[in-house]
mmCIF file of C-alpha atoms and ligand atoms in Angstrom:
data_model
loop_
_atom_site.group_PDB
_atom_site.id
_atom_site.type_symbol
_atom_site.label_atom_id
_atom_site.label_comp_id
_atom_site.label_asym_id
_atom_site.label_seq_id
_atom_site.Cartn_x
_atom_site.Cartn_y
_atom_site.Cartn_z
ATOM 1 C CA MET W 3 74.332 106.962 78.178
ATOM 2 C CA ALA W 4 76.575 104.044 77.124
ATOM 3 C CA GLU W 5 76.081 100.770 79.005
ATOM 4 C CA GLY W 6 78.556 100.293 81.809
ATOM 5 C CA ILE W 7 81.439 97.851 81.821
ATOM 6 C CA LEU W 8 81.539 94.627 83.777
ATOM 7 C CA LEU W 9 85.168 93.959 84.687
ATOM 8 C CA ILE W 10 85.970 90.486 85.968
ATOM 9 C CA ILE W 11 89.117 90.116 88.067
ATOM 10 C CA SER W 12 90.262 86.632 88.996
ATOM 11 C CA GLY W 13 93.535 85.218 90.167
ATOM 12 C CA PRO W 14 94.822 82.631 92.584
ATOM 13 C CA SER W 15 94.166 82.902 96.290
ATOM 14 C CA GLY W 16 96.743 85.186 97.898
ATOM 15 C CA VAL W 17 97.639 87.133 94.747
ATOM 16 C CA GLY W 18 96.290 90.359 96.265
ATOM 17 C CA LYS W 19 93.053 90.909 94.309
ATOM 18 C CA GLY W 20 91.376 92.744 97.192
ATOM 19 C CA THR W 21 94.289 95.146 97.714
ATOM 20 C CA VAL W 22 94.629 95.885 93.999
ATOM 21 C CA CYS W 23 90.859 96.472 93.655
ATOM 22 C CA ARG W 24 90.833 98.848 96.632
ATOM 23 C CA HIS W 25 93.766 100.774 95.181
ATOM 24 C CA LEU W 26 92.081 100.901 91.783
ATOM 25 C CA MET W 27 88.970 102.432 93.355
ATOM 26 C CA SER W 28 91.115 105.020 95.127
ATOM 27 C CA ILE W 29 92.603 106.179 91.807
ATOM 28 C CA LYS W 30 89.411 105.826 89.737
ATOM 29 C CA ASP W 31 86.382 106.954 91.674
ATOM 30 C CA THR W 32 83.938 105.875 88.966
ATOM 31 C CA VAL W 33 84.862 102.221 89.529
ATOM 32 C CA LYS W 34 82.648 100.249 91.917
ATOM 33 C CA LEU W 35 83.223 96.827 93.472
ATOM 34 C CA SER W 36 80.357 94.347 93.634
ATOM 35 C CA VAL W 37 79.740 92.856 97.097
ATOM 36 C CA SER W 38 79.192 89.100 96.781
ATOM 37 C CA THR W 39 77.047 86.862 98.944
ATOM 38 C CA THR W 40 78.817 83.994 100.708
ATOM 39 C CA THR W 41 78.149 81.165 103.145
ATOM 40 C CA ARG W 42 81.617 81.406 104.698
ATOM 41 C CA SER W 43 81.982 83.017 108.134
ATOM 42 C CA PRO W 44 83.316 86.579 108.417
ATOM 43 C CA ARG W 45 87.068 86.841 109.108
ATOM 44 C CA THR W 46 88.294 89.173 111.825
ATOM 45 C CA GLY W 47 87.783 92.746 110.680
ATOM 46 C CA GLU W 48 85.264 91.889 107.965
ATOM 47 C CA GLU W 49 81.868 93.591 108.091
ATOM 48 C CA GLU W 50 78.464 92.469 106.848
ATOM 49 C CA GLY W 51 77.688 94.270 103.592
ATOM 50 C CA ARG W 52 81.232 95.630 103.120
ATOM 51 C CA GLU W 53 83.440 92.632 102.204
ATOM 52 C CA TYR W 54 80.496 90.252 101.693
ATOM 53 C CA ASN W 55 76.841 89.713 102.441
ATOM 54 C CA PHE W 56 77.171 86.733 104.788
ATOM 55 C CA THR W 57 74.339 84.226 104.756
ATOM 56 C CA THR W 58 73.383 80.647 105.578
ATOM 57 C CA LEU W 59 73.616 77.706 103.197
ATOM 58 C CA SER W 60 69.831 77.255 103.167
ATOM 59 C CA ARG W 61 69.225 80.932 102.294
ATOM 60 C CA PHE W 62 71.925 80.785 99.614
ATOM 61 C CA LYS W 63 70.222 77.776 98.029
ATOM 62 C CA GLU W 64 66.883 79.610 98.093
ATOM 63 C CA MET W 65 68.539 82.538 96.328
ATOM 64 C CA ILE W 66 69.869 80.180 93.626
ATOM 65 C CA ASN W 67 66.308 78.913 93.055
ATOM 66 C CA GLU W 68 64.966 82.471 92.966
ATOM 67 C CA GLY W 69 67.445 83.302 90.168
ATOM 68 C CA ALA W 70 69.104 85.952 92.345
ATOM 69 C CA PHE W 71 72.643 85.259 91.069
ATOM 70 C CA LEU W 72 74.319 86.185 87.794
ATOM 71 C CA GLU W 73 76.831 83.473 88.706
ATOM 72 C CA TRP W 74 77.658 81.391 91.723
ATOM 73 C CA ALA W 75 80.286 78.796 92.621
ATOM 74 C CA VAL W 76 81.623 76.691 95.449
ATOM 75 C CA VAL W 77 85.135 77.839 96.376
ATOM 76 C CA HIS W 78 87.205 76.264 99.173
ATOM 77 C CA GLY W 79 84.027 74.481 100.339
ATOM 78 C CA HIS W 80 81.881 77.637 100.628
ATOM 79 C CA TYR W 81 79.257 79.119 98.310
ATOM 80 C CA TYR W 82 79.855 82.529 96.688
ATOM 81 C CA GLY W 83 77.535 84.391 94.317
ATOM 82 C CA THR W 84 77.139 87.671 92.442
ATOM 83 C CA SER W 85 73.790 89.478 92.721
ATOM 84 C CA LEU W 86 72.106 89.799 89.316
ATOM 85 C CA SER W 87 70.101 92.894 90.310
ATOM 86 C CA THR W 88 73.217 94.720 91.574
ATOM 87 C CA VAL W 89 75.010 94.089 88.287
ATOM 88 C CA GLN W 90 72.004 95.169 86.225
ATOM 89 C CA SER W 91 71.510 98.440 88.076
ATOM 90 C CA HIS W 92 75.204 99.417 87.920
ATOM 91 C CA LEU W 93 75.469 98.646 84.213
ATOM 92 C CA ALA W 94 72.258 100.541 83.410
ATOM 93 C CA GLY W 95 73.823 103.547 85.181
ATOM 94 C CA GLY W 96 76.868 103.382 82.863
ATOM 95 C CA GLU W 97 79.265 102.485 85.673
ATOM 96 C CA VAL W 98 82.341 100.263 85.712
ATOM 97 C CA LEU W 99 81.575 97.404 88.070
ATOM 98 C CA ILE W 100 84.303 95.037 89.245
ATOM 99 C CA LEU W 101 83.518 91.451 90.095
ATOM 100 C CA GLU W 102 86.317 89.888 92.092
ATOM 101 C CA ILE W 103 85.381 86.248 91.528
ATOM 102 C CA ASP W 104 86.931 82.847 90.958
ATOM 103 C CA VAL W 105 87.578 81.161 87.605
ATOM 104 C CA GLN W 106 84.356 79.076 87.705
ATOM 105 C CA GLY W 107 82.275 82.239 88.066
ATOM 106 C CA ALA W 108 84.270 83.983 85.315
ATOM 107 C CA ALA W 109 83.544 81.091 82.946
ATOM 108 C CA GLN W 110 79.787 81.443 83.635
ATOM 109 C CA ILE W 111 79.932 85.181 82.887
ATOM 110 C CA ARG W 112 81.904 84.592 79.694
ATOM 111 C CA LYS W 113 78.814 82.687 78.453
ATOM 112 C CA LYS W 114 76.094 84.994 79.842
ATOM 113 C CA SER W 115 77.735 88.370 79.307
ATOM 114 C CA PRO W 116 80.511 87.938 76.701
ATOM 115 C CA ASP W 117 81.234 91.662 76.331
ATOM 116 C CA SER W 118 82.547 91.757 79.895
ATOM 117 C CA VAL W 119 86.277 92.392 80.321
ATOM 118 C CA PHE W 120 88.269 89.524 81.832
ATOM 119 C CA VAL W 121 91.469 90.281 83.743
ATOM 120 C CA PHE W 122 93.681 87.628 85.325
ATOM 121 C CA LEU W 123 95.831 88.944 88.164
ATOM 122 C CA ALA W 124 99.028 86.882 88.356
ATOM 123 C CA PRO W 125 101.770 86.786 91.008
ATOM 124 C CA PRO W 126 105.370 87.678 90.036
ATOM 125 C CA SER W 127 106.205 83.989 90.636
ATOM 126 C CA LEU W 128 104.618 80.826 92.035
ATOM 127 C CA GLU W 129 107.070 80.946 94.929
ATOM 128 C CA ALA W 130 105.981 84.473 95.874
ATOM 129 C CA LEU W 131 102.369 83.305 95.845
ATOM 130 C CA GLU W 132 103.031 80.313 98.088
ATOM 131 C CA ASN W 133 104.866 82.535 100.578
ATOM 132 C CA ARG W 134 101.890 84.894 100.713
ATOM 133 C CA ILE W 135 99.330 82.141 101.256
ATOM 134 C CA THR W 136 101.406 80.462 103.964
ATOM 135 C CA GLY W 137 102.318 83.735 105.648
ATOM 136 C CA ARG W 138 98.824 85.250 105.944
ATOM 137 C CA GLY W 139 98.489 83.490 109.319
ATOM 138 C CA THR W 140 94.693 83.634 109.474
ATOM 139 C CA GLU W 141 93.948 79.998 108.679
ATOM 140 C CA SER W 142 94.588 76.404 109.773
ATOM 141 C CA PRO W 143 97.263 74.270 107.987
ATOM 142 C CA GLU W 144 94.492 72.209 106.387
ATOM 143 C CA LYS W 145 92.816 75.311 104.954
ATOM 144 C CA ILE W 146 96.181 76.703 103.802
ATOM 145 C CA ASN W 147 96.871 73.454 101.974
ATOM 146 C CA ARG W 148 93.475 73.607 100.261
ATOM 147 C CA ARG W 149 94.183 77.191 99.148
ATOM 148 C CA LEU W 150 97.612 76.167 97.771
ATOM 149 C CA ILE W 151 96.075 73.390 95.676
ATOM 150 C CA THR W 152 93.308 75.693 94.387
ATOM 151 C CA ALA W 153 95.830 78.467 93.683
ATOM 152 C CA ARG W 154 97.958 76.188 91.466
ATOM 153 C CA ARG W 155 94.834 75.019 89.613
ATOM 154 C CA GLU W 156 93.610 78.611 89.174
ATOM 155 C CA MET W 157 96.960 79.652 87.671
ATOM 156 C CA ASN W 158 96.318 77.160 84.856
ATOM 157 C CA SER W 159 93.140 79.041 83.850
ATOM 158 C CA TYR W 160 94.888 82.245 82.750
ATOM 159 C CA HIS W 161 94.155 81.496 79.082
ATOM 160 C CA LEU W 162 90.402 82.012 79.658
ATOM 161 C CA TYR W 163 91.033 85.759 80.242
ATOM 162 C CA ASP W 164 91.508 88.760 77.935
ATOM 163 C CA TYR W 165 94.336 90.381 79.920
ATOM 164 C CA ILE W 166 97.046 89.241 82.321
ATOM 165 C CA VAL W 167 98.225 91.793 84.866
ATOM 166 C CA VAL W 168 101.195 90.896 87.075
ATOM 167 C CA ASN W 169 100.916 92.126 90.651
ATOM 168 C CA ASP W 170 104.538 93.255 90.991
ATOM 169 C CA THR W 171 103.423 96.272 92.982
ATOM 170 C CA VAL W 172 99.858 97.196 93.909
ATOM 171 C CA GLU W 173 100.257 100.643 92.329
ATOM 172 C CA GLN W 174 101.489 99.269 88.987
ATOM 173 C CA ALA W 175 98.830 96.559 88.828
ATOM 174 C CA ALA W 176 96.003 98.990 89.659
ATOM 175 C CA ALA W 177 97.322 101.525 87.113
ATOM 176 C CA LEU W 178 97.414 98.826 84.423
ATOM 177 C CA ILE W 179 93.826 97.779 85.117
ATOM 178 C CA GLY W 180 92.864 101.461 85.032
ATOM 179 C CA ALA W 181 94.497 101.709 81.584
ATOM 180 C CA ILE W 182 92.540 98.656 80.429
ATOM 181 C CA ILE W 183 89.305 100.351 81.538
ATOM 182 C CA ASP W 184 90.257 103.549 79.678
ATOM 183 C CA ALA W 185 90.987 101.556 76.509
ATOM 184 C CA GLU W 186 87.692 99.648 76.760
ATOM 185 C CA LYS W 187 85.796 102.951 77.022
ATOM 186 C CA CYS W 188 87.365 104.031 73.698
ATOM 187 C CA LYS W 189 85.967 101.018 71.841
ATOM 188 C CA VAL W 190 83.549 101.834 69.020
ATOM 189 C CA SER W 191 81.782 98.537 69.761
ATOM 190 C CA ARG W 192 80.985 99.917 73.238
ATOM 191 C CA GLY W 193 79.394 103.048 71.825
ATOM 192 C CA ALA W 194 82.399 105.417 71.643
ATOM 193 C CA ARG W 195 81.898 108.068 68.871
ATOM 194 C CA PRO W 196 83.859 111.094 67.628
ATOM 195 C CA PRO W 197 82.948 114.313 69.471
ATOM 196 C CA GLY W 198 79.677 115.769 68.165
ATOM 197 C CA TRP W 199 78.821 112.583 66.298
ATOM 198 C CA GLY W 200 75.622 112.134 68.286
ATOM 199 C CA GLY W 201 75.840 108.373 68.560
ATOM 200 C CA GLU W 202 74.168 107.390 65.275
ATOM 201 C CA SER W 203 75.570 104.182 63.848
HETATM 202 P P1 LIG I 1 87.730 84.739 100.122
HETATM 203 O O1 LIG I 1 86.891 83.814 100.936
HETATM 204 O O2 LIG I 1 89.202 84.534 100.353
HETATM 205 O O3 LIG I 1 87.311 86.180 100.278
HETATM 206 O O4 LIG I 1 87.459 84.395 98.586
HETATM 207 C C1 LIG I 1 87.734 83.119 98.112
HETATM 208 C C2 LIG I 1 87.548 83.084 96.607
HETATM 209 O O5 LIG I 1 86.171 83.288 96.262
HETATM 210 C C3 LIG I 1 88.335 84.148 95.847
HETATM 211 O O6 LIG I 1 88.978 83.526 94.739
HETATM 212 C C4 LIG I 1 87.276 85.105 95.375
HETATM 213 O O7 LIG I 1 87.646 85.739 94.159
HETATM 214 C C5 LIG I 1 86.109 84.166 95.159
HETATM 215 N N1 LIG I 1 84.820 84.857 95.167
HETATM 216 C C6 LIG I 1 84.426 85.883 95.940
HETATM 217 N N2 LIG I 1 83.176 86.259 95.625
HETATM 218 C C7 LIG I 1 82.768 85.463 94.609
HETATM 219 C C8 LIG I 1 81.557 85.369 93.833
HETATM 220 O O8 LIG I 1 80.586 86.105 94.011
HETATM 221 N N3 LIG I 1 81.520 84.403 92.883
HETATM 222 C C9 LIG I 1 82.559 83.567 92.634
HETATM 223 N N4 LIG I 1 82.420 82.666 91.651
HETATM 224 N N5 LIG I 1 83.706 83.629 93.332
HETATM 225 C C10 LIG I 1 83.811 84.557 94.321
#
């Protein structure tokens, strides 16, 4: 079986990465989303093990020392990391695994796993993004301000990615990412062969 595909999706806070990823999984049932570990507290409606594995700072630091993370970063003052063993087992099973991570994490994966696919999800405009961050209503003005600053900085990192997908509508953005996955699966360098070819190189 061909190795799976690691698909990195980044984009500024508020661009709608979570919604697009959920829609993508609803139209492509072979796509799985990696659940990260974080030291931030759960938001209302979030569940342990579904959105994140929530943990303490001291446990997170232990996990760094144990080599448990493929990548980790501090975002908005909290630690976030991707489990190395989760990624390894999904890829060995030939699956498409999405990592919804920030630009620092994506840069680490570019070095460690360069054949991953890097997608930058962009808003239709900066104004639309700022309206979404301000309007979410779940956070204090200080936290909103921090997210706005990070969002503008993250927009400047688009050139580190292979693809830019604009989140005009969730359906269009998810369909485009689905098309990117289909194209990646057709790559000879990923093991695609003509029917009956048997996989010899
Ligand atoms: P939130 O707290 O709003 O769910 O996520 C904040 C930011 O952390 C988002 O940009 C999200 O993509 C990023 N993030 C979530 N999980 C990870 C991870 O495992 N590693 C890295 N580097 N960033 C992450």
